Amino acid sequence: MIATEQNPLLEGLMIRRRPPPCVLVIFGASGDLTQRKLMPALYSLAYRRLLPERFAIVGAARSRETDDEFRERMKDAVQRFARDPFRQDVWDELAAGMRYSALEFDDDAGEDELTKVLHEVDADRGTLGNRVYYFAVPPSAIEMLIRKIAERRQNEGWARLIIEKPFGYDLASARHLNELIREHFDESEVFRIDHYLGKETVQNMLALRFANGIFEPIWNRQFIDHVQITVAESIGIEGRAAFYERAGAIRDIFQNHLLQLVAITAMEPPIDFTADSVRNEKVKVLRSLHTPGPKSVVRGQYGRGFIEGEEVPAYREEDGVDPSSETETFVAAKLFVDNWRWADTPLYVRMGKRLPRRETTIAIQFKRAPHPPFAEAASEGLRPNVLLIHVQPNEGMSLAIGAKVPGLGMSIRTVHMDFLYGSTFREGLPEAYERLVLDAMIGDATLFTRSDEIEEQWALVDAITAAWKRDRPSFPNYAAGTWGPPSADELLHRDGRSWRRH
């Protein structure tokens, strides 16, 4: 596609990562996800010549639209949201394989039209009947679409399903959806997407731990005092009241993104980097999580406050929200992994809306030196060693160590050894959806959640929410622009610890 000079090693890597011929069918092609994430990701893959030579995109949604109108709308999306500069030659080649089919999800006539378009694309583009179905649709439409796809599945070619979160509402609904999928598709054909797993820094956690001989020997209860994982957002619910009122923070972020970060942080070394080996180890962590008691879980809901100097409304004042809503917008918990590596080592996790800033971090705090011979020389600023992984923004990591201050005396303070992706590799990081969509086309499920992972995550969430039903919360209990309710601080203060603020 794009003409660039390549060295042989890079060219070989690109060929190995190029998927076979296929059609990507996007259900919900009129939605925000398609415009902001999927189409810009596909353009970036085309820009780097990572898409198949025989490739097509078929958009499907309820709205009526011609092929040309769909292409123009997607072109606008690429120009607005893609991380790469817009090149007309790259776009023309990508757009040549784009079609659109209006589809009511419960309408057989629409299914007939989509089937007809797909057969035409196979003939025109040589895609061999291979299909990747992307479900960018409300959860209520997923079950129906799975049945429709299974009914019309053809003998030639393969089929893969990429299913966006939320995957179910609780353990029972997730199991029902998994059972439905198993009736018609093999687990290897299903890709439950969690875009956090596509982030470079999350993947780098695996490289950090298992490609370096210095970290793994100390990655355990003997050397680590505790772990803190923060997923903070400064935004509110962004007009998603209908979804958020039903889901809340624990289903929106805690059940998927946050528990996946816990699993990657705490997992044992896999025997290799194949999909099953990596996911087997993550499942072991999720199964080992001790269900936290009521005193180990905090929930909150934001009231009025200030974000970056601008006053913002309380959650109950957002459009579409019940004025007496008891939906949580903040969750903090103290978790324990009941195995030999992590026994009695707390993992403190928190996530929330309308917090002071947007950040996702994993902080590994090591135990203090057992007998520092120069304690009197250490200033008050000397803190324990901490390995801080910045997942977003400003991707990278920082290691806090004690160092002598230059001078004639012995004065010690904390300094930081920093690694930032942007300054080290001098190239833009790929968006998570680029990696994940490409992996699904190739058939690599390493960075996708397996059915048993999903069910273990929901089992923990169900246990927490069951306890919540026994009492009514006093909401709102934290102001927008703060780090959550005071009880979240107490969660750590009881153990003689405190949340990191930077």
Coordinates of C-alpha atoms in Angstrom, one line a residue:
M1 CA 0.0 0.0 0.0
I2 CA 2.3 2.8 1.2
A3 CA 5.7 3.0 -0.5
T4 CA 8.4 3.0 2.1
E5 CA 11.9 1.5 2.3
Q6 CA 12.0 -1.6 4.6
N7 CA 14.9 -3.5 5.9
P8 CA 14.7 -7.3 5.3
L9 CA 14.1 -8.1 9.0
L10 CA 11.2 -5.7 9.2
E11 CA 9.8 -6.8 5.9
G12 CA 9.9 -10.4 7.1
L13 CA 8.1 -9.5 10.3
M14 CA 5.4 -7.7 8.4
I15 CA 4.8 -10.7 6.1
R16 CA 4.5 -13.0 9.1
R17 CA 2.0 -10.7 10.7
R18 CA -0.1 -10.2 7.6
P19 CA -3.5 -12.1 7.9
P20 CA -5.0 -14.3 5.2
P21 CA -7.6 -12.9 2.8
C22 CA -10.8 -12.0 4.7
V23 CA -13.8 -9.7 5.0
L24 CA -14.3 -7.6 8.2
V25 CA -18.0 -7.2 8.9
I26 CA -18.7 -4.4 11.4
F27 CA -22.1 -4.7 13.0
G28 CA -23.0 -1.2 14.4
A29 CA -21.0 0.6 11.7
S30 CA -22.9 3.8 12.3
G31 CA -21.7 4.0 15.9
D32 CA -19.1 6.1 17.6
L33 CA -16.7 3.1 18.2
T34 CA -16.5 2.5 14.5
Q35 CA -15.7 6.1 13.7
R36 CA -13.3 6.9 16.5
K37 CA -11.5 3.5 16.9
L38 CA -12.1 0.8 14.3
M39 CA -11.8 2.7 11.1
P40 CA -8.7 4.8 12.2
A41 CA -7.1 1.5 13.3
L42 CA -7.8 -0.2 10.0
Y43 CA -6.4 2.8 8.2
S44 CA -3.2 2.7 10.3
L45 CA -2.9 -1.0 9.4
A46 CA -3.3 -0.2 5.7
Y47 CA -0.8 2.6 6.1
R48 CA 1.8 0.0 7.3
R49 CA 0.9 -2.6 4.8
L50 CA -0.3 -5.0 7.5
L51 CA -3.7 -5.8 6.0
P52 CA -4.2 -8.7 3.6
E53 CA -3.8 -7.9 -0.1
R54 CA -7.3 -9.4 -0.6
F55 CA -9.3 -7.6 2.0
A56 CA -12.7 -5.9 2.3
I57 CA -14.8 -4.1 5.0
V58 CA -18.6 -4.4 5.1
G59 CA -20.4 -2.0 7.4
A60 CA -23.8 -3.1 8.7
A61 CA -26.2 -1.0 10.7
R62 CA -29.8 0.1 10.9
S63 CA -29.4 3.4 9.2
R64 CA -29.9 3.6 5.4
E65 CA -26.7 4.5 3.5
T66 CA -25.1 3.9 0.1
D67 CA -21.6 2.5 -0.3
D68 CA -20.3 5.9 -1.3
E69 CA -21.9 7.6 1.7
F70 CA -20.4 5.0 4.0
R71 CA -17.0 5.6 2.4
E72 CA -17.2 9.3 2.8
R73 CA -18.3 9.1 6.4
M74 CA -15.4 6.7 7.2
K75 CA -13.0 8.9 5.3
D76 CA -14.0 11.8 7.5
A77 CA -13.5 9.6 10.6
V78 CA -10.0 8.7 9.5
Q79 CA -9.0 12.3 8.8
R80 CA -10.3 13.3 12.3
F81 CA -9.1 10.4 14.4
A82 CA -6.3 8.4 12.8
R83 CA -2.9 8.7 14.3
D84 CA -1.2 8.6 10.9
P85 CA -1.2 11.4 8.3
F86 CA -3.9 11.0 5.7
R87 CA -2.7 9.7 2.4
Q88 CA -5.1 9.6 -0.5
D89 CA -3.4 6.6 -2.2
V90 CA -3.6 4.5 1.0
W91 CA -7.3 5.6 1.5
D92 CA -8.2 4.8 -2.1
E93 CA -6.9 1.3 -1.9
L94 CA -8.7 0.7 1.4
A95 CA -12.0 2.3 0.3
A96 CA -12.0 0.2 -2.9
G97 CA -12.9 -2.8 -0.7
M98 CA -15.6 -1.1 1.4
R99 CA -19.3 -1.9 1.1
Y100 CA -22.4 -1.1 3.2
S101 CA -25.5 -3.1 4.0
A102 CA -28.5 -1.7 5.9
L103 CA -29.6 -4.2 8.5
E104 CA -32.3 -4.5 11.1
F105 CA -30.8 -7.1 13.4
D106 CA -34.0 -9.1 13.7
D107 CA -34.9 -8.8 10.0
D108 CA -34.4 -11.8 7.7
A109 CA -34.6 -9.5 4.6
G110 CA -31.6 -7.5 5.9
E111 CA -29.7 -10.7 6.5
D112 CA -30.4 -11.8 3.0
E113 CA -29.1 -8.5 1.7
L114 CA -25.9 -8.8 3.8
T115 CA -25.3 -12.4 2.6
K116 CA -25.7 -11.1 -1.0
V117 CA -23.2 -8.3 -0.4
L118 CA -20.7 -10.8 1.2
H119 CA -20.9 -13.1 -1.8
E120 CA -20.3 -10.2 -4.1
V121 CA -17.3 -9.1 -2.1
D122 CA -15.9 -12.7 -2.2
A123 CA -16.1 -12.7 -6.0
D124 CA -14.7 -9.1 -6.4
R125 CA -12.0 -9.2 -3.8
G126 CA -11.0 -12.9 -3.6
T127 CA -11.6 -13.1 0.1
L128 CA -12.4 -16.9 0.0
G129 CA -15.4 -16.8 2.3
N130 CA -13.3 -15.9 5.3
R131 CA -15.2 -13.7 7.8
V132 CA -14.3 -11.6 10.8
Y133 CA -17.5 -10.3 12.5
Y134 CA -17.1 -7.3 14.8
F135 CA -19.9 -6.8 17.3
A136 CA -19.9 -3.0 17.9
V137 CA -23.6 -3.3 19.0
P138 CA -25.6 -3.1 22.3
P139 CA -25.4 -6.3 24.4
S140 CA -29.1 -7.0 23.6
A141 CA -28.3 -7.5 19.9
I142 CA -25.4 -9.9 20.4
E143 CA -27.4 -13.1 21.0
M144 CA -29.6 -12.6 17.9
L145 CA -26.6 -11.9 15.7
I146 CA -24.8 -15.0 16.8
R147 CA -27.8 -17.1 15.9
K148 CA -28.1 -15.4 12.5
I149 CA -24.5 -15.8 11.6
A150 CA -24.5 -19.5 12.6
E151 CA -27.7 -20.2 10.5
R152 CA -26.1 -18.7 7.4
R153 CA -22.6 -19.9 7.9
Q154 CA -21.2 -21.4 4.7
N155 CA -18.9 -24.4 4.3
E156 CA -16.0 -22.6 2.7
G157 CA -13.8 -20.2 4.6
W158 CA -13.5 -19.6 8.4
A159 CA -15.4 -17.3 10.7
R160 CA -14.3 -15.4 13.8
L161 CA -16.3 -13.3 16.2
I162 CA -14.9 -10.1 17.9
I163 CA -17.2 -9.3 20.8
E164 CA -17.0 -5.9 22.6
K165 CA -17.6 -5.6 26.3
P166 CA -19.8 -5.8 28.3
F167 CA -19.9 -9.6 27.9
G168 CA -22.9 -10.3 30.0
Y169 CA -24.3 -8.4 32.9
D170 CA -23.5 -11.0 35.6
L171 CA -22.2 -14.5 35.9
A172 CA -25.5 -16.1 34.8
S173 CA -25.9 -14.0 31.7
A174 CA -22.2 -14.5 30.8
R175 CA -22.5 -18.2 31.1
H176 CA -25.7 -18.2 29.0
L177 CA -23.8 -16.2 26.3
N178 CA -20.8 -18.6 26.4
E179 CA -23.1 -21.6 26.1
L180 CA -24.9 -20.1 23.1
I181 CA -21.5 -19.4 21.4
R182 CA -20.3 -23.0 22.2
E183 CA -23.4 -24.4 20.4
H184 CA -22.2 -22.9 17.1
F185 CA -18.6 -21.8 17.3
D186 CA -15.3 -23.2 18.7
E187 CA -13.6 -21.2 21.5
S188 CA -10.7 -20.6 19.1
E189 CA -13.1 -18.6 16.9
V190 CA -14.2 -16.2 19.6
F191 CA -12.3 -13.0 20.5
R192 CA -13.7 -11.2 23.6
I193 CA -12.0 -7.9 23.3
D194 CA -10.7 -5.8 26.2
H195 CA -8.8 -2.9 24.6
Y196 CA -6.6 -2.5 27.7
L197 CA -4.9 -5.7 26.7
G198 CA -3.9 -4.1 23.4
K199 CA -2.0 -1.3 25.1
E200 CA 1.8 -1.5 24.7
T201 CA 2.5 -0.9 28.3
V202 CA 0.2 -3.7 29.5
Q203 CA 2.0 -6.1 27.1
N204 CA 5.3 -4.7 28.3
M205 CA 4.4 -6.0 31.8
L206 CA 5.0 -9.5 30.4
A207 CA 8.3 -8.5 28.8
L208 CA 9.4 -6.6 32.0
R209 CA 8.8 -9.7 34.2
F210 CA 9.7 -12.6 31.9
A211 CA 12.4 -11.2 29.7
N212 CA 14.6 -9.7 32.5
G213 CA 16.4 -11.8 35.1
I214 CA 16.4 -9.1 37.7
F215 CA 12.7 -8.8 38.3
E216 CA 11.1 -12.2 38.5
P217 CA 13.2 -13.4 41.6
I218 CA 11.9 -10.5 43.6
W219 CA 8.3 -10.5 42.2
N220 CA 6.8 -12.1 45.3
R221 CA 5.6 -11.7 48.9
Q222 CA 9.2 -11.8 50.3
F223 CA 10.2 -8.6 48.6
I224 CA 7.0 -6.8 47.6
D225 CA 5.1 -4.9 50.4
H226 CA 1.9 -4.3 48.3
V227 CA 0.6 -3.4 44.9
Q228 CA -1.6 -0.4 43.9
I229 CA -3.5 -0.4 40.6
T230 CA -5.4 2.8 39.7
V231 CA -7.7 3.4 36.7
A232 CA -8.7 7.0 37.0
E233 CA -10.9 9.1 34.6
S234 CA -11.5 12.8 34.8
I235 CA -14.5 12.6 32.5
G236 CA -18.1 11.8 33.6
I237 CA -20.4 9.4 31.9
E238 CA -20.4 11.3 28.6
G239 CA -24.1 11.0 27.8
R240 CA -24.1 7.2 28.5
A241 CA -26.7 7.4 31.3
A242 CA -28.8 4.5 30.0
F243 CA -25.8 2.2 30.0
Y244 CA -24.1 3.5 33.1
E245 CA -27.2 3.4 35.3
R246 CA -27.5 -0.3 34.7
A247 CA -23.8 -1.1 34.7
G248 CA -22.1 1.2 37.2
A249 CA -18.4 1.4 37.7
I250 CA -18.0 -2.2 38.9
R251 CA -19.3 -3.6 35.6
D252 CA -18.0 -0.9 33.3
I253 CA -14.3 -1.0 34.4
F254 CA -13.7 -3.2 37.5
Q255 CA -15.0 -6.4 36.0
N256 CA -12.9 -6.3 32.9
H257 CA -10.0 -3.7 32.6
L258 CA -9.0 -3.7 36.3
L259 CA -9.2 -7.4 36.9
Q260 CA -7.2 -8.0 33.8
L261 CA -4.4 -5.7 35.1
V262 CA -4.5 -7.7 38.4
A263 CA -4.2 -11.0 36.5
I264 CA -1.2 -9.8 34.4
T265 CA 0.5 -8.3 37.4
A266 CA 0.1 -11.4 39.6
M267 CA 0.3 -14.3 37.0
E268 CA 3.0 -17.0 37.1
P269 CA 5.4 -17.3 34.1
P270 CA 3.8 -19.2 31.2
I271 CA 5.6 -22.0 29.6
D272 CA 5.5 -20.2 26.3
F273 CA 3.8 -17.2 24.8
T274 CA 1.0 -19.0 23.1
A275 CA -2.6 -18.0 23.8
D276 CA -3.6 -20.9 26.0
S277 CA -0.4 -20.8 28.0
V278 CA -0.8 -17.1 28.9
R279 CA -4.5 -17.3 29.5
N280 CA -4.1 -20.4 31.7
E281 CA -1.9 -18.5 34.1
K282 CA -4.3 -15.5 34.2
V283 CA -7.2 -17.8 35.0
K284 CA -5.2 -19.3 37.9
V285 CA -4.9 -15.8 39.4
L286 CA -8.6 -15.0 39.0
R287 CA -9.5 -18.3 40.6
S288 CA -7.1 -17.6 43.5
L289 CA -8.6 -14.1 44.3
H290 CA -10.0 -14.1 47.8
T291 CA -13.5 -12.6 47.8
P292 CA -13.1 -9.3 49.7
G293 CA -15.4 -8.7 52.8
P294 CA -17.6 -5.6 53.1
K295 CA -14.9 -3.7 55.0
S296 CA -12.4 -4.4 52.1
V297 CA -14.6 -2.8 49.4
V298 CA -15.5 0.9 49.0
R299 CA -18.0 2.3 46.6
G300 CA -18.7 6.0 45.8
Q301 CA -20.6 8.4 43.6
Y302 CA -19.4 11.8 42.7
G303 CA -21.1 15.0 43.6
R304 CA -20.6 18.5 42.2
G305 CA -17.0 19.7 42.0
F306 CA -14.3 21.1 39.8
I307 CA -12.2 19.5 37.1
E308 CA -9.3 21.6 35.8
G309 CA -11.0 24.7 37.2
E310 CA -14.4 24.1 35.6
E311 CA -17.4 23.2 37.7
V312 CA -19.1 20.0 36.7
P313 CA -22.4 18.5 37.8
A314 CA -23.0 15.7 40.2
Y315 CA -23.7 12.2 38.8
R316 CA -27.4 12.5 39.9
E317 CA -27.6 15.8 37.8
E318 CA -26.4 14.2 34.6
D319 CA -28.9 13.9 31.8
G320 CA -30.9 10.7 32.0
V321 CA -29.7 9.8 35.5
D322 CA -32.2 9.0 38.3
P323 CA -32.1 11.9 40.8
S324 CA -31.9 9.4 43.6
S325 CA -29.6 7.0 41.8
E326 CA -27.6 4.5 43.9
T327 CA -25.2 3.7 41.0
E328 CA -21.6 3.7 41.9
T329 CA -19.0 5.7 39.9
F330 CA -16.1 4.7 42.1
V331 CA -14.9 1.4 43.5
A332 CA -11.8 0.6 45.6
A333 CA -10.9 -2.8 47.1
K334 CA -8.2 -4.7 48.9
L335 CA -7.7 -8.0 47.1
F336 CA -5.6 -11.0 48.1
V337 CA -4.3 -13.7 45.7
D338 CA -4.3 -16.9 47.7
N339 CA -1.2 -18.7 46.5
W340 CA 2.4 -19.1 47.6
R341 CA 3.7 -16.1 45.5
W342 CA 1.3 -13.5 46.9
A343 CA 0.0 -14.9 50.2
D344 CA -0.8 -12.0 52.6
T345 CA 0.4 -9.4 50.1
P346 CA -2.5 -6.9 49.5
L347 CA -3.3 -5.6 46.0
Y348 CA -5.1 -2.3 46.4
V349 CA -7.2 -1.4 43.4
R350 CA -9.3 1.6 42.6
M351 CA -11.1 3.1 39.7
G352 CA -13.5 6.0 39.2
K353 CA -15.1 8.8 37.3
R354 CA -14.5 12.5 37.8
L355 CA -11.2 12.0 39.5
P356 CA -8.5 14.7 39.3
R357 CA -6.9 13.4 36.2
R358 CA -6.8 10.6 33.7
E359 CA -4.3 7.9 34.5
T360 CA -3.9 4.2 34.6
T361 CA -0.9 3.0 36.7
I362 CA 0.4 -0.1 38.4
A363 CA 2.7 0.6 41.4
I364 CA 4.8 -2.3 42.8
Q365 CA 6.0 -1.1 46.2
F366 CA 8.9 -3.1 47.6
K367 CA 9.7 -3.7 51.3
R368 CA 12.1 -1.4 53.0
A369 CA 15.7 -2.4 53.4
P370 CA 15.8 -4.6 56.6
H371 CA 18.7 -2.7 58.3
P372 CA 19.6 0.6 56.6
P373 CA 22.9 1.6 58.3
F374 CA 22.5 5.3 57.4
A375 CA 18.9 5.9 58.5
E376 CA 19.8 9.2 60.1
A377 CA 21.3 10.4 56.8
A378 CA 18.1 9.7 54.9
S379 CA 16.0 12.8 54.4
E380 CA 12.2 12.7 55.0
G381 CA 11.9 12.4 51.2
L382 CA 13.4 8.9 51.1
R383 CA 10.6 6.6 50.2
P384 CA 10.4 2.8 49.6
N385 CA 11.5 1.5 46.3
V386 CA 8.6 1.6 43.9
L387 CA 8.3 0.3 40.3
L388 CA 5.6 2.5 38.7
I389 CA 4.2 1.3 35.3
H390 CA 2.3 4.1 33.4
V391 CA -0.3 2.4 31.3
Q392 CA -1.8 5.7 30.1
P393 CA -1.1 8.5 29.4
N394 CA 2.6 9.0 29.0
E395 CA 3.3 5.3 28.6
G396 CA 6.4 4.1 30.3
M397 CA 7.8 3.1 33.7
S398 CA 9.7 4.6 36.6
L399 CA 11.8 3.0 39.3
A400 CA 12.2 4.9 42.6
I401 CA 15.5 4.3 44.3
G402 CA 17.5 5.9 47.1
A403 CA 20.6 7.8 46.1
K404 CA 23.3 9.9 47.8
V405 CA 22.9 13.7 47.3
P406 CA 26.1 15.2 46.0
G407 CA 28.2 16.8 48.7
L408 CA 30.6 16.0 51.5
G409 CA 28.0 14.5 53.8
M410 CA 26.0 11.3 53.6
S411 CA 22.5 12.6 52.7
I412 CA 20.1 10.2 50.8
R413 CA 16.9 10.9 49.0
T414 CA 14.6 9.2 46.4
V415 CA 15.4 9.6 42.7
H416 CA 13.7 8.1 39.7
M417 CA 15.0 6.0 36.8
D418 CA 12.6 6.7 34.0
F419 CA 11.8 4.9 30.7
L420 CA 9.3 6.6 28.3
Y421 CA 8.2 4.9 25.1
G422 CA 8.0 8.1 23.1
S423 CA 11.6 9.3 23.8
T424 CA 13.1 5.8 23.7
F425 CA 11.6 4.4 20.5
R426 CA 10.9 7.8 18.8
E427 CA 7.8 6.6 17.1
G428 CA 4.1 6.7 17.8
L429 CA 2.6 3.9 19.8
P430 CA 0.0 1.9 17.9
E431 CA -3.5 2.2 19.2
A432 CA -4.8 -0.8 21.1
Y433 CA -7.4 -1.6 18.4
E434 CA -4.7 -1.9 15.7
R435 CA -3.0 -4.7 17.5
L436 CA -6.2 -6.4 18.6
V437 CA -8.0 -6.3 15.2
L438 CA -4.9 -7.6 13.5
D439 CA -4.5 -10.4 16.0
A440 CA -8.1 -11.5 15.5
M441 CA -7.6 -11.6 11.7
I442 CA -4.5 -13.7 12.2
G443 CA -6.3 -15.9 14.8
D444 CA -4.0 -15.1 17.7
A445 CA -6.1 -15.0 20.9
T446 CA -3.3 -14.2 23.4
L447 CA -4.6 -10.7 24.2
F448 CA -8.3 -11.7 24.3
T449 CA -10.2 -13.0 27.3
R450 CA -11.3 -16.7 27.3
S451 CA -14.7 -17.9 28.5
D452 CA -13.4 -19.2 31.8
E453 CA -11.6 -15.8 32.5
I454 CA -14.9 -14.0 31.9
E455 CA -16.8 -16.2 34.3
E456 CA -14.2 -16.0 37.0
Q457 CA -14.3 -12.2 36.7
W458 CA -18.1 -12.1 37.0
A459 CA -18.1 -14.5 39.9
L460 CA -16.0 -12.0 41.9
V461 CA -18.2 -9.1 40.9
D462 CA -21.4 -11.0 41.8
A463 CA -20.0 -11.7 45.2
I464 CA -19.3 -8.0 45.8
T465 CA -22.6 -6.7 44.5
A466 CA -24.5 -9.3 46.5
A467 CA -23.1 -7.7 49.7
W468 CA -24.1 -4.3 48.4
K469 CA -27.7 -5.2 48.2
R470 CA -27.9 -5.5 52.0
D471 CA -27.4 -1.8 52.7
R472 CA -28.1 1.6 51.1
P473 CA -25.2 3.8 50.3
S474 CA -24.9 7.4 51.3
F475 CA -24.4 9.1 48.0
P476 CA -22.9 11.3 46.8
N477 CA -19.8 10.8 49.0
Y478 CA -17.0 12.4 47.0
A479 CA -16.7 15.7 45.2
A480 CA -15.8 15.7 41.5
G481 CA -12.1 16.5 41.2
T482 CA -11.1 14.6 44.3
W483 CA -9.6 11.0 44.7
G484 CA -12.8 9.4 45.8
P485 CA -14.6 9.0 49.2
P486 CA -12.7 9.3 52.5
S487 CA -13.4 5.6 53.1
A488 CA -11.1 4.8 50.2
D489 CA -8.2 6.4 52.1
E490 CA -9.2 4.6 55.3
L491 CA -9.0 1.3 53.4
L492 CA -5.2 1.8 53.3
H493 CA -4.7 3.9 56.4
R494 CA -6.0 0.9 58.5
D495 CA -2.9 -1.0 57.2
G496 CA -0.5 1.9 57.8
R497 CA -0.3 2.7 54.0
S498 CA -1.7 5.4 51.7
W499 CA -2.6 5.8 48.0
R500 CA 0.0 7.2 45.7
R501 CA -0.8 10.7 44.5
H502 CA 1.7 11.0 41.7

